[in-house]
XYZ file of N, CA and C in Angstrom:
237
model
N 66.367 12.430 63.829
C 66.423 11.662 65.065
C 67.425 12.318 66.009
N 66.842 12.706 67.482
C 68.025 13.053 68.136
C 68.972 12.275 68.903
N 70.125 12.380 68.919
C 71.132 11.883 69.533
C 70.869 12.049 71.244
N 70.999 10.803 72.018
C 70.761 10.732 73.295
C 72.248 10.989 73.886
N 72.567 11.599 74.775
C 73.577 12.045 75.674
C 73.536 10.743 76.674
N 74.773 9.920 77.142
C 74.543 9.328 78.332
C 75.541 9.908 79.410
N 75.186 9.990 80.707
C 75.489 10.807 81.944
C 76.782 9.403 82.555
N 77.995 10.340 81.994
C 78.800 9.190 82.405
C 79.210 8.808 83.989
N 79.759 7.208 84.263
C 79.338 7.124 85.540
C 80.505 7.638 86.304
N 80.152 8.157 87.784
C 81.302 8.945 88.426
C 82.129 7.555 88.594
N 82.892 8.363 89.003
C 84.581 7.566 89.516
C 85.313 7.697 90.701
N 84.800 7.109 91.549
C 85.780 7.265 93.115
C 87.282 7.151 93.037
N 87.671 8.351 92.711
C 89.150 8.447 92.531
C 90.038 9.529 93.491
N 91.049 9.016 94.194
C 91.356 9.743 94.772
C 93.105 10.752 94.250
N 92.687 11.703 93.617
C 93.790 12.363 93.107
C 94.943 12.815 93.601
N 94.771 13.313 94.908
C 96.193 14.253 95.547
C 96.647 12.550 95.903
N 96.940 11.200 95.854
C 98.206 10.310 95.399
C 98.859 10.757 94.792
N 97.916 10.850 93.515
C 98.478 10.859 91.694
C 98.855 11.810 91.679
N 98.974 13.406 92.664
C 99.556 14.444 91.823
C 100.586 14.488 93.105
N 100.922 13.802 94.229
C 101.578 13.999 95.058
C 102.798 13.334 94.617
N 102.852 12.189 94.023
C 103.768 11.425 93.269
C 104.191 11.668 91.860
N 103.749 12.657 91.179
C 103.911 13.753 90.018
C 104.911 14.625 90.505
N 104.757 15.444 91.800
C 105.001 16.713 92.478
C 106.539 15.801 92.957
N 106.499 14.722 93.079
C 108.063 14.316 93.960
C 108.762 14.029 92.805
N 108.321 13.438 91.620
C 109.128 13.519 90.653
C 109.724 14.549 89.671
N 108.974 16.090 89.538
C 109.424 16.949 88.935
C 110.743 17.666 89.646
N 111.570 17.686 88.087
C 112.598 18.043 88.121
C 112.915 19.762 87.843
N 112.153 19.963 87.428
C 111.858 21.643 87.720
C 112.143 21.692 85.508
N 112.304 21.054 84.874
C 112.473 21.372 83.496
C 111.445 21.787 82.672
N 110.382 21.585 83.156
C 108.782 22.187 82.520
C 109.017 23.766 83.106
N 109.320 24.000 83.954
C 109.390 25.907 84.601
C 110.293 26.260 83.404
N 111.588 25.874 83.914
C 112.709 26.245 82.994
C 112.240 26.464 81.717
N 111.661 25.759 80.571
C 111.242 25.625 79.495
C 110.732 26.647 79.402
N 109.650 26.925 80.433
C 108.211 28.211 80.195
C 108.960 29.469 80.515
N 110.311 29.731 81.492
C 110.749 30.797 81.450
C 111.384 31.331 80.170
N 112.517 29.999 79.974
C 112.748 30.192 78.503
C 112.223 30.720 77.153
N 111.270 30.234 77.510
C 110.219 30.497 75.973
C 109.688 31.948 76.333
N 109.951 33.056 77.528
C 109.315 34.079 77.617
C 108.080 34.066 78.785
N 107.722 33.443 79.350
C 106.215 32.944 79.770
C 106.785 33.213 81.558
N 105.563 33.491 82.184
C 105.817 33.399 83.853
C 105.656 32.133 84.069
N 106.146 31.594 85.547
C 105.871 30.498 86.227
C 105.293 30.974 87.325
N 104.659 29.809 88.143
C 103.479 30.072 89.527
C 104.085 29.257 90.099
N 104.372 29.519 91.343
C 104.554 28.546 92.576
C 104.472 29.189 93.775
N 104.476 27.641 94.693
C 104.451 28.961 95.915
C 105.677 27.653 96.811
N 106.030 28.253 97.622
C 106.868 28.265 98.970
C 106.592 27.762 99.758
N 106.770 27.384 101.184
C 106.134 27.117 102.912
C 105.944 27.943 102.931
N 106.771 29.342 102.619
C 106.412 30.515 103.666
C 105.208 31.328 102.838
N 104.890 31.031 101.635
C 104.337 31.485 101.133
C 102.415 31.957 101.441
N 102.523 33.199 101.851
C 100.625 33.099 102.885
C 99.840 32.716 102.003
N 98.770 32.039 102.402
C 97.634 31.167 102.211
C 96.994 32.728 101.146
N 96.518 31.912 99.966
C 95.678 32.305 99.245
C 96.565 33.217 98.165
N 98.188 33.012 98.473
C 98.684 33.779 97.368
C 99.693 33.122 96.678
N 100.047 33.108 95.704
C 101.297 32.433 94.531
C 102.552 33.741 94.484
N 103.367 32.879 94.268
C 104.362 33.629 93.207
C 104.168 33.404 91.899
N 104.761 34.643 91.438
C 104.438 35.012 90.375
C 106.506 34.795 89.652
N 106.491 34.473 89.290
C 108.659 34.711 88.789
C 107.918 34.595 86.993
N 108.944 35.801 86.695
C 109.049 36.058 85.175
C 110.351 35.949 84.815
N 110.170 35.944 83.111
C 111.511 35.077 83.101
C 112.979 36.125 83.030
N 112.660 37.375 83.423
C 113.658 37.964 83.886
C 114.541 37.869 85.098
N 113.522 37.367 86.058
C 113.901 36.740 87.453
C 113.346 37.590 88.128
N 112.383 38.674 87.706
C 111.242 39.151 88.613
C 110.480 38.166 89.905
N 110.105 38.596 90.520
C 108.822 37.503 91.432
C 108.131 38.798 92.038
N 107.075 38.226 92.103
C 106.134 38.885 92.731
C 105.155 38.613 93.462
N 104.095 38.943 94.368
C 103.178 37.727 95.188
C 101.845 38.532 94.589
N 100.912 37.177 94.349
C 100.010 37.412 93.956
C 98.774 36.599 94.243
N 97.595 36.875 93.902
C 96.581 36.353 94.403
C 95.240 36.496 92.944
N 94.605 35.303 93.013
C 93.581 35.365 92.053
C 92.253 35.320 92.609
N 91.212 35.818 91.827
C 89.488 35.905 92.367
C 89.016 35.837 90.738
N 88.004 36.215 91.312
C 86.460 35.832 90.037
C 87.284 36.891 88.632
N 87.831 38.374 89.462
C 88.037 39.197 88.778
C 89.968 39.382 88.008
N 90.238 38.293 87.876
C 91.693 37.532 87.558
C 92.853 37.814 88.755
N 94.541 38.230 87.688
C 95.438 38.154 88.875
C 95.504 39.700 89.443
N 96.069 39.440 90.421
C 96.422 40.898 91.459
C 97.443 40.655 92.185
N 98.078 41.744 91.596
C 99.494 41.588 92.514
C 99.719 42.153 93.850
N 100.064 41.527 94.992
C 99.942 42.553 95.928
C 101.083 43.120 96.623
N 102.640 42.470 95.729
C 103.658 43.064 96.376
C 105.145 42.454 95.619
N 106.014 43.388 95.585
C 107.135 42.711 95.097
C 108.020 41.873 95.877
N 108.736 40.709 95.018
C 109.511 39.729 96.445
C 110.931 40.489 95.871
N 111.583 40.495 96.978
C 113.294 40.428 96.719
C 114.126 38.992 96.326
């Protein structure tokens, strides 16, 4: 007998609240942690141009970068 799939129902939810009120409460200790442990962090800035991240490793590198279909690309070092 096959098992029927049901098509669950959408949800009018509006998210950027829920992550805007996430974003005012972080204290920056989840980065810290991931530098710690070895790992990069992503963020970006105001000044930061449209369509690119920083890149900071946990040496205190940064770098600006940008992602597509074909992964990351760096396109320049920050001071």
């Amino acid at each position: 007998m096959a098992t029927r799939l049901i098509k669950p129902t959408p949800v009018d939810v509006d998210l950027w609240p829920i992550l805007e009120a996430a974003l005012r409460q972080d204290d920056g200790s989840v980065a810290r942690a991931h530098l710690a442990a070895g790992r990069a962090i992503y963020y970006s800035e105001d000044d930061t141009p449209r369509d690119t991240v920083i890149k900071e490793h946990p040496d205190g590198r940064r770098e600006l970068v940008r992602f597509d279909i074909q992964g990351e690309h760096r396109i320049r070092d920050l001071a």
